[in-house]
Coordinates of C-alpha atoms in Angstrom, one line a residue:
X30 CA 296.1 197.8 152.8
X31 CA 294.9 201.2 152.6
X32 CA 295.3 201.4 148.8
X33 CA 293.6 198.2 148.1
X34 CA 290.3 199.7 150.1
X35 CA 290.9 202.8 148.1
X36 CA 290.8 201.3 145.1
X37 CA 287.7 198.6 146.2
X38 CA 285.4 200.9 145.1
X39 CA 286.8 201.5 141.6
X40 CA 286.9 197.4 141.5
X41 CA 283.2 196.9 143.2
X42 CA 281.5 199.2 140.6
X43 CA 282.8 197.4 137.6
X44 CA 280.4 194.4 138.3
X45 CA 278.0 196.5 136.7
X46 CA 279.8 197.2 133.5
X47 CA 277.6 196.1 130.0
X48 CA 280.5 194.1 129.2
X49 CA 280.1 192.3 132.0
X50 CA 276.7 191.8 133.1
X51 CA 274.7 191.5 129.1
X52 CA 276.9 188.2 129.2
X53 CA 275.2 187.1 131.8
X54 CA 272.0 187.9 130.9
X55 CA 272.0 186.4 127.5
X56 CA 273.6 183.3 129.6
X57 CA 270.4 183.4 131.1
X58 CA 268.0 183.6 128.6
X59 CA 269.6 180.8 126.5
X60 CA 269.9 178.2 129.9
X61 CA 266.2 179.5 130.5
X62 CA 265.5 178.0 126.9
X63 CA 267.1 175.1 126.9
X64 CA 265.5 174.5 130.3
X65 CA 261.6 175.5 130.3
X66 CA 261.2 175.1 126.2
X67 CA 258.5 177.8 126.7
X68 CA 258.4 181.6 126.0
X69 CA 256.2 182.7 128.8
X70 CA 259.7 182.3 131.0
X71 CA 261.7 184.3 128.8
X72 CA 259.0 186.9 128.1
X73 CA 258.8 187.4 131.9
X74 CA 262.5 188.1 132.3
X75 CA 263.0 190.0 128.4
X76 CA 260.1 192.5 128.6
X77 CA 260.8 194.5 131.8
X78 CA 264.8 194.2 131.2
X79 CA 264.3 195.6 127.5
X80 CA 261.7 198.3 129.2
X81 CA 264.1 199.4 131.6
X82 CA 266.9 199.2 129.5
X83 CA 264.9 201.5 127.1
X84 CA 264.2 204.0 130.1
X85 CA 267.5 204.0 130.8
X86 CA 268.9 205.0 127.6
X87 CA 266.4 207.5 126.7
X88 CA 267.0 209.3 129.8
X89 CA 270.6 210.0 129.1
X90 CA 269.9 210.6 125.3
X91 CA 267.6 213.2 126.6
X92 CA 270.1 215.4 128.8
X93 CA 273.2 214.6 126.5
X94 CA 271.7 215.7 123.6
X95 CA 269.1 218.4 124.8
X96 CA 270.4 219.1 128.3
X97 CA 266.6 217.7 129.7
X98 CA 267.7 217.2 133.4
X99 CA 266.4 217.9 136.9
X100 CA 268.8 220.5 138.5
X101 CA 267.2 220.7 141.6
X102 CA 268.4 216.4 142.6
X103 CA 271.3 216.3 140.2
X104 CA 269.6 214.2 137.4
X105 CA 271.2 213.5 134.2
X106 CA 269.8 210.4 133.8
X107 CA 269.7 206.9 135.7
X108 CA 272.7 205.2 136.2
X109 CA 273.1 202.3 134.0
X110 CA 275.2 200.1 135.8
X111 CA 272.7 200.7 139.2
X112 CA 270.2 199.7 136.5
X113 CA 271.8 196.7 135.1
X114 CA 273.2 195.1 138.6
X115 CA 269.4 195.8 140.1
X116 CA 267.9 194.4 137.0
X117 CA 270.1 190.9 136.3
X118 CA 272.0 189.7 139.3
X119 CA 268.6 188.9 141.4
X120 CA 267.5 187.3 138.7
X121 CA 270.5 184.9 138.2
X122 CA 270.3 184.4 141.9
X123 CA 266.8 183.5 141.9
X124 CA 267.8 181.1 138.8
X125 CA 270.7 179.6 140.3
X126 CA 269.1 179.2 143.7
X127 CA 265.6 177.5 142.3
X128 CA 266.8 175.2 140.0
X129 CA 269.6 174.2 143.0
X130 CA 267.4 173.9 145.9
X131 CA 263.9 173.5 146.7
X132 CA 263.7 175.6 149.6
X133 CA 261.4 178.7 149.6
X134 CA 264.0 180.7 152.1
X135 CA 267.4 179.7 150.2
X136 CA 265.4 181.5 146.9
X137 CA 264.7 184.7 149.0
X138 CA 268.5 184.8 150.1
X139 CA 269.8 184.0 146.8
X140 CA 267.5 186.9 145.5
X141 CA 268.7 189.3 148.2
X142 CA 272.0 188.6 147.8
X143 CA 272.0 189.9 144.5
X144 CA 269.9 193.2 144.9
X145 CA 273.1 193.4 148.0
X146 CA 275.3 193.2 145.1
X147 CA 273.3 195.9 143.2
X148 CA 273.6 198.3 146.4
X149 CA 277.1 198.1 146.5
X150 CA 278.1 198.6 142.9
X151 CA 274.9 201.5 143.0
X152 CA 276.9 202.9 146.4
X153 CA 280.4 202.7 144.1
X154 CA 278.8 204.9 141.9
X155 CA 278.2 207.8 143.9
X156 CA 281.7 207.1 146.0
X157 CA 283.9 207.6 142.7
X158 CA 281.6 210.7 141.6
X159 CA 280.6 209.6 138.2
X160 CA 276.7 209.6 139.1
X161 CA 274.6 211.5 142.0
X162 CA 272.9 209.7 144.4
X163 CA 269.4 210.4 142.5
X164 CA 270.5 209.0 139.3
X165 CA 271.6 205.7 141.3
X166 CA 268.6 205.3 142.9
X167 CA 266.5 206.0 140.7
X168 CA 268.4 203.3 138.8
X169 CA 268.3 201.0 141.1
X170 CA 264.5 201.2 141.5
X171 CA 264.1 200.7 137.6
X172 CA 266.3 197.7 137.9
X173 CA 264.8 196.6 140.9
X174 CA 260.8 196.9 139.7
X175 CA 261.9 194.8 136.3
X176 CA 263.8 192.0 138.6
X177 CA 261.2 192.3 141.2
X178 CA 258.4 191.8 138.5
X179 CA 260.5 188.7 137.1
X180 CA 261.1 187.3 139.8
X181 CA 257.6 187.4 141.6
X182 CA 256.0 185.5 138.3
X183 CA 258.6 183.1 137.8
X184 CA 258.1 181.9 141.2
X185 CA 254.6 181.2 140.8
X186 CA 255.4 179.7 136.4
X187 CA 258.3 177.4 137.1
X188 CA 256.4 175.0 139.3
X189 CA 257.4 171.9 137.8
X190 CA 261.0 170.4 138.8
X191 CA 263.8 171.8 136.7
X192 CA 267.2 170.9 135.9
X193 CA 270.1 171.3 137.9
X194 CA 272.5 173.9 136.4
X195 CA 275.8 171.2 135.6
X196 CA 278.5 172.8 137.9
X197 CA 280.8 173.7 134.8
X198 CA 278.1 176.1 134.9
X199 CA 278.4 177.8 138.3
X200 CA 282.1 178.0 138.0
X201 CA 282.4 179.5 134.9
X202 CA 279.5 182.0 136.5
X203 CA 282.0 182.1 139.3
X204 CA 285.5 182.3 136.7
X205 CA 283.2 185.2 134.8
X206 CA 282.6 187.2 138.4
X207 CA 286.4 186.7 139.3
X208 CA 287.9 187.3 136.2
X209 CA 286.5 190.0 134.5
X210 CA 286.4 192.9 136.1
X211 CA 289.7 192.7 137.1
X212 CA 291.0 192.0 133.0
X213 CA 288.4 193.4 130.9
X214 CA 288.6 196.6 128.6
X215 CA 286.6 199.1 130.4
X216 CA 283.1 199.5 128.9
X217 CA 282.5 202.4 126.0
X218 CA 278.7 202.1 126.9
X219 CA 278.7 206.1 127.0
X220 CA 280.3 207.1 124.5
X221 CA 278.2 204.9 122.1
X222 CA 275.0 206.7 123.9
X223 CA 276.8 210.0 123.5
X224 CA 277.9 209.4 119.4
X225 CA 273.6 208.4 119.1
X226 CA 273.0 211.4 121.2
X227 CA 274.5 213.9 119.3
X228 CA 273.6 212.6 116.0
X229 CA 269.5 212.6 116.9
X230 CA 270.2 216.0 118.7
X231 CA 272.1 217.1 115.6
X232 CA 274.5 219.2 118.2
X233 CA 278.0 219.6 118.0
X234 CA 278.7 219.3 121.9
X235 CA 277.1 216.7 124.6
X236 CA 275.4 218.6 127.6
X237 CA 277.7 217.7 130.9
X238 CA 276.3 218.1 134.4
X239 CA 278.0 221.8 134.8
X240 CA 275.2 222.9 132.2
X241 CA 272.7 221.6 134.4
X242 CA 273.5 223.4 137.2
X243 CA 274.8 226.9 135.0
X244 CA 273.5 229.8 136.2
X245 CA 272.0 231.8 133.0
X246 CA 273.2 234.9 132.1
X247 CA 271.1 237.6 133.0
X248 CA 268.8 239.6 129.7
X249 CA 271.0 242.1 127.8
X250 CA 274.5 240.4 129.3

């Protein structure tokens, strides 16, 4: 028992892998599609994710390649998968949960369920010590602001009935969530950012979070 807790975190915070959750939200946009026929929808749910996806990626360009950080909270940029979980999962759940149920309070727990789900893979995070609590949260507010925004307008565009998701659907959602992270290749998401880093930077070396906190060398050393 205690090495399956100890290894629960290590488990939880691959929910939050690229490979796992970009799936989903292309799931999404093409059952949002085939469903509405209208691009406002998809507009609403692309335009924040590809903002905050942007964000994202531009703050870890920006310390890998040219050390920009803030030493004084341990930020080296926000943490993609706190990003990703806060940004898609609420959404899906909000999805799933409309187009199932007509019931304003079975939306709102479907929708909290999933930013849940974004606090524990955002609390794995910090647990295994790959990101600092800062870069978490601050991902998980950018995640949570584009899903919130999303969210918020969809519930107020989709006012006509819509289809029921067929439940192939919901268990291959479910076969996906079960599955995955348990078989998949782990995600190369940072090395891809590092490869682009260094190339725009022209450097030979990333920055790593020791240079962040390096203490310099005093004139004339």
């Amino acid at each position: 028992m205690d090495f399956f807790i100890a290894k629960a975190p290590y488990w939880i915070t691959r929910f939050g892998e690229m490979g796992i959750v970009v799936p989903l939200a292309v799931a999404l946009t093409l059952w949002m599609l085939a469903t509405s026929r209208a691009v406002r929808p998809l507009m609403l749910w692309l335009v924040p994710l590809c903002l905050v996806v942007g964000l994202t990626g531009l703050s870890k360009i920006a310390f890998i390649g040219w050390g920009l950080g803030i030493a004084a909270i341990d930020f080296t940029g926000f943490s993609g998968h706190a990003m990703f979980s806060a940004a898609i999962y609420p959404v899906v759940a909000y999805t799933l949960a409309a187009q199932s149920s007509r019931q304003p309070g079975i939306h709102r727990g479907a929708v909290l369920a999933g930013y849940a789900l974004a606090l524990l893979i955002g609390w794995s995070r910090v647990h295994i010590q790959v990101h600092s609590v800062s870069e978490v949260v601050g991902g998980l507010v950018l995640g949570a602001s584009a899903s919130g925004w999303t969210v918020w307008h969809l519930s107020r565009t989709l006012t006509a009935p819509q289809p029921r998701p067929h439940r192939w659907a919901l268990l291959a959602l479910l076969g996906w969530l079960a599955v995955m992270p348990v078989h998949a290749s782990p995600s190369r998401s940072h090395d891809m950012v590092t490869q682009l880093a260094l190339r725009l930077s022209a450097h030979d070396k990333p920055f790593r979070r020791a240079d962040l906190h390096a203490v310099p060398a005093p004139p004339g050393a």
